[in-house]
Short mmCIF file of C-alpha atoms in Angstrom, two decimals:
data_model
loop_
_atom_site.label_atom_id
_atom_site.label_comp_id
_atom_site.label_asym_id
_atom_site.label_seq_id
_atom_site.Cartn_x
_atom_site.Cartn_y
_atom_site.Cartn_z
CA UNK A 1 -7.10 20.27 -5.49
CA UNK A 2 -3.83 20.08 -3.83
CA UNK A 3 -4.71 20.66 -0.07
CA UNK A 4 -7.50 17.85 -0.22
CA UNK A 5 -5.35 15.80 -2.05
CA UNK A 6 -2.45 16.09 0.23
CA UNK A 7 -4.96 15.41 3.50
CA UNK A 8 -5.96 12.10 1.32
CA UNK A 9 -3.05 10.85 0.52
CA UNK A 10 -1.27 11.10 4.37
CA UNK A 11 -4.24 9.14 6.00
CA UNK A 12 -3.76 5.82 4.88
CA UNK A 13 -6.80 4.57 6.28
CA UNK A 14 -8.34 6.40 4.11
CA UNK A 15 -6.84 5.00 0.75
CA UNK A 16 -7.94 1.39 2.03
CA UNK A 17 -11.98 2.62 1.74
CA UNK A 18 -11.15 1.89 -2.05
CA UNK A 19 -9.10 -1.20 -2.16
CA UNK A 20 -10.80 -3.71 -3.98
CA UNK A 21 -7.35 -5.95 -4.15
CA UNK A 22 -5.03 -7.30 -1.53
CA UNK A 23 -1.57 -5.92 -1.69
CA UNK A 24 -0.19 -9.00 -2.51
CA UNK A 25 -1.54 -8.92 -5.69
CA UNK A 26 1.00 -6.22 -6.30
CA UNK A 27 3.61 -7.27 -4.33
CA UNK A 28 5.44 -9.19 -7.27
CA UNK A 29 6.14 -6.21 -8.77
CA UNK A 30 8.41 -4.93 -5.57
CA UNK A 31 10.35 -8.25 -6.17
CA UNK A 32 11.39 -8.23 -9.25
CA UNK A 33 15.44 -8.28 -9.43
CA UNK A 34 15.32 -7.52 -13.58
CA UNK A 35 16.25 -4.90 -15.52
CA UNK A 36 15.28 -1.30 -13.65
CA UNK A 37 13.99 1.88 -15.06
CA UNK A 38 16.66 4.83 -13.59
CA UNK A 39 13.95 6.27 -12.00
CA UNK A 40 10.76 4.72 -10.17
CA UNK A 41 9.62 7.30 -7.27
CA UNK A 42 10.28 8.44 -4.04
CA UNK A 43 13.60 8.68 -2.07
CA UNK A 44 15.46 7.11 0.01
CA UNK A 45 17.80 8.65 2.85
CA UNK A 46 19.81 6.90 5.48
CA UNK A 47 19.92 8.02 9.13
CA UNK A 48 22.91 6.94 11.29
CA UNK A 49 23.96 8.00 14.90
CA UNK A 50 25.99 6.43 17.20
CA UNK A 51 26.19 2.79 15.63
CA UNK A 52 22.38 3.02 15.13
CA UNK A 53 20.90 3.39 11.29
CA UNK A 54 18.09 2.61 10.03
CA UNK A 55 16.88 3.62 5.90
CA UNK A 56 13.80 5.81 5.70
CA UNK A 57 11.71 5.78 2.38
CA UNK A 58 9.16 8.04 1.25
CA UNK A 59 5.94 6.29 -0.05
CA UNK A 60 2.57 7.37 -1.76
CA UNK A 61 -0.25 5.68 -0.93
CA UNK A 62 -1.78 5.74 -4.32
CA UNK A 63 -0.04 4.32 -7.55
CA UNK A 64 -0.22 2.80 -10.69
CA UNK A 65 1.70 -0.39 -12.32
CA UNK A 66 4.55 1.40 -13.66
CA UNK A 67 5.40 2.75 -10.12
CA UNK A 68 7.03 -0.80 -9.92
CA UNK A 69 9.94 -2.62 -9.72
CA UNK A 70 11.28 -0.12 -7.42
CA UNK A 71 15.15 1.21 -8.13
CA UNK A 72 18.07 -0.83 -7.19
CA UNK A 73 19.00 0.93 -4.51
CA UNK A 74 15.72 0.58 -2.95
CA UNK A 75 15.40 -3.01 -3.56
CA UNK A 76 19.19 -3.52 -2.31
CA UNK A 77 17.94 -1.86 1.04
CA UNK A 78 14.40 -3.59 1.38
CA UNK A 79 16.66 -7.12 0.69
CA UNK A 80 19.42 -6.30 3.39
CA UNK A 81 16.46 -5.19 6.18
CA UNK A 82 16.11 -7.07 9.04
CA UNK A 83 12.26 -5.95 9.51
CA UNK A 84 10.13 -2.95 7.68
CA UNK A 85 8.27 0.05 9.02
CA UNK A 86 5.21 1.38 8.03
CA UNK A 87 2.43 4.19 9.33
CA UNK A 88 0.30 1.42 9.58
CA UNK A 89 -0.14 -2.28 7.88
CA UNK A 90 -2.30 -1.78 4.93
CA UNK A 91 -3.33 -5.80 5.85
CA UNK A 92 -4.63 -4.87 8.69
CA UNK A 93 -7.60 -4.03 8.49
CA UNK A 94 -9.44 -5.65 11.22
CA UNK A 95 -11.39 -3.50 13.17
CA UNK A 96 -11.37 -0.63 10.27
CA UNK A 97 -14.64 -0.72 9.03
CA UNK A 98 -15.73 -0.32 13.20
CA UNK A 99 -13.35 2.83 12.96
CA UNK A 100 -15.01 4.34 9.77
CA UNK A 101 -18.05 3.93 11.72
CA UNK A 102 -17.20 5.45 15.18
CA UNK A 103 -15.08 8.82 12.96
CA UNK A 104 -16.96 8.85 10.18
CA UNK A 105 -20.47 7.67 10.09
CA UNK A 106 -23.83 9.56 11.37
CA UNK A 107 -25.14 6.82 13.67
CA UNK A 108 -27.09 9.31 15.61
CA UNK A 109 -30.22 9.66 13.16
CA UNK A 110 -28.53 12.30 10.96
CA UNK A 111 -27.91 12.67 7.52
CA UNK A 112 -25.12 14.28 5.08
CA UNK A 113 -28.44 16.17 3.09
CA UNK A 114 -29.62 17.52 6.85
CA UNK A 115 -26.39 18.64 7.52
CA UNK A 116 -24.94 20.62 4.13
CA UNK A 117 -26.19 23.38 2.87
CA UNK A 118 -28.42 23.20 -0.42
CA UNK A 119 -25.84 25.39 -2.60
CA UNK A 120 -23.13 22.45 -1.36
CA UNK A 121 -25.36 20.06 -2.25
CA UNK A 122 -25.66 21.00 -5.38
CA UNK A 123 -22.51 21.46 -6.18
CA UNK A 124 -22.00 17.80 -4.92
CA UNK A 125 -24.35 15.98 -7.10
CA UNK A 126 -22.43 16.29 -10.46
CA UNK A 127 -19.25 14.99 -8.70
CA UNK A 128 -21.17 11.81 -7.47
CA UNK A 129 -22.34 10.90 -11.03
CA UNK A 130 -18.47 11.60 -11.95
CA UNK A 131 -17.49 9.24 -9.54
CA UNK A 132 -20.29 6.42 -9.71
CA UNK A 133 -21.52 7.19 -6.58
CA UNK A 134 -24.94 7.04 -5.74
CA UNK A 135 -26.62 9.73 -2.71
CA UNK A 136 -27.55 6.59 -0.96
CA UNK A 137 -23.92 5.59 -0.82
CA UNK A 138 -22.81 8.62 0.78
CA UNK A 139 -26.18 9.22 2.48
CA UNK A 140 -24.53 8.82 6.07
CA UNK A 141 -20.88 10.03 5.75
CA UNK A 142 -19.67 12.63 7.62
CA UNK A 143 -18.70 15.39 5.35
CA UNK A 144 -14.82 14.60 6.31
CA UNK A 145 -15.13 11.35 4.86
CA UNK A 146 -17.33 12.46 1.98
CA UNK A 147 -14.33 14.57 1.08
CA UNK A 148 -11.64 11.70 1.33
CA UNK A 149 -13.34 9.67 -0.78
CA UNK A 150 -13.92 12.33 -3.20
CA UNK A 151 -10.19 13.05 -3.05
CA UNK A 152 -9.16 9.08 -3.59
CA UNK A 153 -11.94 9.13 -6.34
CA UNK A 154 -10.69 12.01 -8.20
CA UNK A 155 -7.49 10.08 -8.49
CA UNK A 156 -8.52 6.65 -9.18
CA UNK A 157 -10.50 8.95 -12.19
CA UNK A 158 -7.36 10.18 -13.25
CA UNK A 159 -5.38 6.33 -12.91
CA UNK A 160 -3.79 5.99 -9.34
CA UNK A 161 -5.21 3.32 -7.74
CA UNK A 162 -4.92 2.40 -3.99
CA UNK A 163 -4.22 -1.03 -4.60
CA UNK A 164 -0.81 0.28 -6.27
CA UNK A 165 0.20 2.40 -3.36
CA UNK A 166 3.79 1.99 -2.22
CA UNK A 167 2.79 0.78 1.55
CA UNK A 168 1.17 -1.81 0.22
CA UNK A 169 3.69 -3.23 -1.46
CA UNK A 170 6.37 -2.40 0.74
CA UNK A 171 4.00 -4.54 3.16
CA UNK A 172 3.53 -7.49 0.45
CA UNK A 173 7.56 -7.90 0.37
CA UNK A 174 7.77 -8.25 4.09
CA UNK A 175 5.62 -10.67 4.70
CA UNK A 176 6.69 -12.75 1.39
CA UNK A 177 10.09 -12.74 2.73
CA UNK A 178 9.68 -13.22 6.43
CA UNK A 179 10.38 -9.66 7.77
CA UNK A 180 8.47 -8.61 10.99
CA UNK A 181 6.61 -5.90 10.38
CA UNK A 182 6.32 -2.38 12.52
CA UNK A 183 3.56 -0.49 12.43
CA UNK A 184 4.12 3.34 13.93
CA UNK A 185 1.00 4.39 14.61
CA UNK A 186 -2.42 3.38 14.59
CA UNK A 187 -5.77 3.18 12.24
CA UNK A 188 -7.52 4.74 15.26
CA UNK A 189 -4.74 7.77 15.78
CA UNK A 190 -4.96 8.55 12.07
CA UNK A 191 -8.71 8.17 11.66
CA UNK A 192 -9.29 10.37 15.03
CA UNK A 193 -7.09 13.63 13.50
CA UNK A 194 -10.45 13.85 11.07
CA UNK A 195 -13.32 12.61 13.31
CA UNK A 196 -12.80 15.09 16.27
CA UNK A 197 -13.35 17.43 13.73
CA UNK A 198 -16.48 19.79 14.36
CA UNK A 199 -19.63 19.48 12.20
CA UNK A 200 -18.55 23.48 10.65
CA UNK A 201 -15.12 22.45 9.91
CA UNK A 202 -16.30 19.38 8.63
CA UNK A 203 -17.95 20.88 5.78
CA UNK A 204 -15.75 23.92 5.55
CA UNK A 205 -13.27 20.83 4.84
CA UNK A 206 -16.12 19.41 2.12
CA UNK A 207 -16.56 22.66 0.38
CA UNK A 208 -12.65 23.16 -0.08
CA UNK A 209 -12.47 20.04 -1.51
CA UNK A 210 -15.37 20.43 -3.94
CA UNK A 211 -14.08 23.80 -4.68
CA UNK A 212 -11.08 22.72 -5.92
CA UNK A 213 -11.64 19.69 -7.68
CA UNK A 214 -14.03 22.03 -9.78
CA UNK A 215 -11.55 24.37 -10.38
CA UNK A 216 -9.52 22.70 -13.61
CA UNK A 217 -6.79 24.24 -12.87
CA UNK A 218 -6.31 22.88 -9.31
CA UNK A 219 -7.43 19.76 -10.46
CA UNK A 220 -4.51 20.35 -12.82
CA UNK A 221 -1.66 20.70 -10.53
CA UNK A 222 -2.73 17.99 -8.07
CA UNK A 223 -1.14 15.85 -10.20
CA UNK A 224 1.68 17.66 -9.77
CA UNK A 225 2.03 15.40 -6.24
CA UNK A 226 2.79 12.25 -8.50
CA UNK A 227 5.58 13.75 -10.60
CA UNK A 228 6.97 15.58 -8.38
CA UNK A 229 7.32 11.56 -6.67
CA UNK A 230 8.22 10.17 -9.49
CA UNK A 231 11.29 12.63 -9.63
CA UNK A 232 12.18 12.54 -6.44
CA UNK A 233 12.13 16.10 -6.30
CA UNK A 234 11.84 16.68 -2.74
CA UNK A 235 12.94 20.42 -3.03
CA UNK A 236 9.61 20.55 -5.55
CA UNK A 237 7.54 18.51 -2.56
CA UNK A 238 8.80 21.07 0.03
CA UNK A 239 7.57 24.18 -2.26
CA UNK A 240 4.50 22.51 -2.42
CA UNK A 241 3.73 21.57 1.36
CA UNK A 242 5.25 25.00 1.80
CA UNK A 243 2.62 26.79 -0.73
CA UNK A 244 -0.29 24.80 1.08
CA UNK A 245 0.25 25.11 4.32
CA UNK A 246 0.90 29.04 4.57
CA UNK A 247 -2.71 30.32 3.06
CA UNK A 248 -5.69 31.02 5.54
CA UNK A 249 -7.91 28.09 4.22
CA UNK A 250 -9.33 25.67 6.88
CA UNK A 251 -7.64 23.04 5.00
CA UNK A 252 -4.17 24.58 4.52
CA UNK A 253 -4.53 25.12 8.68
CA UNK A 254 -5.51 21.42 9.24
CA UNK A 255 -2.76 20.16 6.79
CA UNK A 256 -0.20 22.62 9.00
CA UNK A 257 -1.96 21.33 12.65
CA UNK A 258 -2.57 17.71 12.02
CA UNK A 259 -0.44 16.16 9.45
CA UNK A 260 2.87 18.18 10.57
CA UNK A 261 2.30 19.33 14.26
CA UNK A 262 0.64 16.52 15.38
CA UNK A 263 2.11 13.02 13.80
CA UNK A 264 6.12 14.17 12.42
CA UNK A 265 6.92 13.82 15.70
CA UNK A 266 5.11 10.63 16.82
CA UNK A 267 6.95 9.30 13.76
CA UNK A 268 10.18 10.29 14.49
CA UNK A 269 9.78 8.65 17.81
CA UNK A 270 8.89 5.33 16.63
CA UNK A 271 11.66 5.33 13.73
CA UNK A 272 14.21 6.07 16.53
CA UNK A 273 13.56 3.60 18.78
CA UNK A 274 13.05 1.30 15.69
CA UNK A 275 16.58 2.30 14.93
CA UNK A 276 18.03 1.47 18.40
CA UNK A 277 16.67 -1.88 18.89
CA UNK A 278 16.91 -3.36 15.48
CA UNK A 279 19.24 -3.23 12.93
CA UNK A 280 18.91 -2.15 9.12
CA UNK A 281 15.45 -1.71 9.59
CA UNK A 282 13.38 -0.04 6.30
CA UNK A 283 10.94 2.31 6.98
CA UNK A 284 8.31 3.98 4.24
CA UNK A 285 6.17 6.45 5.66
CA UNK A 286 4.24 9.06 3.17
CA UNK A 287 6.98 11.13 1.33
CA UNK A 288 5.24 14.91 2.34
CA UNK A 289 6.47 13.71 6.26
CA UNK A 290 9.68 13.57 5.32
CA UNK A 291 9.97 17.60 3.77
CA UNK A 292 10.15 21.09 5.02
CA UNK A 293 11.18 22.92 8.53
CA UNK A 294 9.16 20.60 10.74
CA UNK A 295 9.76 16.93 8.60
CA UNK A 296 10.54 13.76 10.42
CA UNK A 297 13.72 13.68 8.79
CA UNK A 298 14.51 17.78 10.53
CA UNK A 299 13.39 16.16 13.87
CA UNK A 300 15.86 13.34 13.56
CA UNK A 301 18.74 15.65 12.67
CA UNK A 302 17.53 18.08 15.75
CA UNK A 303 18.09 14.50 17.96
CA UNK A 304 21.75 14.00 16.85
CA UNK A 305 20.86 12.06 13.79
CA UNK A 306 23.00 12.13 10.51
CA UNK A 307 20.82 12.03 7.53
CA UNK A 308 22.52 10.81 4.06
CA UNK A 309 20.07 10.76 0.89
CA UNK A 310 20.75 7.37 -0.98
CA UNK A 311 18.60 7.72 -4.14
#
């Protein structure tokens, strides 16, 4: 289920619906200074122009334990930053469960069962059991969010939990060692990308995920996100984005529109004026931003940026 799967895991919002620990509790992991596997995840590239630099790191916003200590060489650059930079502050979450409910809640006397089809709903059921989720839970999500929490279900199933994703503990390290923290966008800007969505594409969205997390082969390969993390394999990560984002699904077109077109270059804004006001500032935003033609990183290098990969 790789297209769902890469829509879940570049909305953070969306991984905080199933936190059930603070990210401090994992933030002691981050800090350890001890002995360091050689690998750990993600990358880690430097961007310099005109006495300006900042280091950009690319996260996952679900994990597991062994995700942590990061490598040396990201520790080395989270110790030497004057402030970090995140999509948003996993923390924050005041105000989120109000912005579930305006994107992704019926509050006008509707129903998920009035709105999907019976052969959907059908197909639904079996996943709910899978997931311990009762129809009365899900009762009054929009199908968007019904398929977002199937997505961060079917991975918390398969042992990546949200409370071990890399923002979270990139956030945990700032505020345990007194760096400010940036956010670059907004709950509400993330959350609205999905909620303006129309009630058809909403469960065109639903069936592609169900589709695919059905399929075992899919479901297969979506794990295929984490390694390819773990490895750092960011040629791998742009093959993949690459392979999603060119078939005619709604999804694949959504993935294309909304996570590329619309936020890389919001991003790349606030990471350059990040870079011109403060110095050695760390930024993690979800690694599948920083990859292929249109990446944050390409729109930096487009505005006279050099980009170095450190790890």
């Amino acid at each position: 289920m790789l297209r769902q799967i890469i829509v879940t895991l570049c909305w953070l919002p969306l991984s905080l619906l199933a936190l059930t620990c603070q990210a401090d509790s994992v933030e002691p992991a981050a800090a350890q200074t001890g002995a360091v596997p050689a690998r750990q995840g993600g990358a880690l590239f430097k961007i310099q122009r005109a006495g300006q630099s900042a280091y950009v790191f690319g996260t996952i916003h679900v994990g597991r334990a062994d995700f942590y200590p990061f490598d040396g060489k990201v520790l080395q650059a989270l110790q030497q930053s004057t402030s970090v930079a995140l999509e948003i502050d996993p923390g924050n979450t005041q105000g989120l469960a109000s912005l579930m409910t305006k994107y992704g809640i019926y509050t006008d006397g509707k129903s998920l069962a009035q709105e999907l089809p019976q052969p959907l709903q059908n197909q639904l059921n079996p996943l709910l059991e899978k997931y311990g989720l009762t129809p009365a839970a899900v009762a009054n999500m929009k199908p968007w969010l019904l398929a977002t929490v199937l997505g961060i279900s079917e991975y918390t199933y398969q042992g990546y939990l949200p409370q071990y994703g890399v923002d979270g503990t990139l956030a945990a390290f700032a505020k345990s060692h007194d760096k400010p923290l940036v956010e670059l966008e907004t709950a509400e800007q993330q959350l609205a990308l999905l909620g303006k969505l129309t009630s058809t594409e909403q469960i065109q969205f639903l069936q592609d995920s169900i589709d695919e997390i059905r399929d075992p082969e899919k479901a297969r390969r979506s794990l295929q996100l984490i390694t390819l993390w773990r490895n750092g394999d960011v040629e791998g990560l742009t093959a993949m984005l690459a392979e999603m984002t060119s078939d005619d699904t709604f999804t694949g077109k959504f993935v294309q529109r909304a996570l590329l077109d619309e936020r890389n270059p919001g991003l790349a804004n606030g990471i350059e004026k990040l870079a011109s006001t403060t110095p050695h500032a760390f930024v993690g935003i979800g690694m599948l931003h920083l990859v292929g033609k249109s990446s944050v990183l390409a729109i930096l290098q487009q505005r006279g940026y050099t980009v170095t990969r450190i790890y």
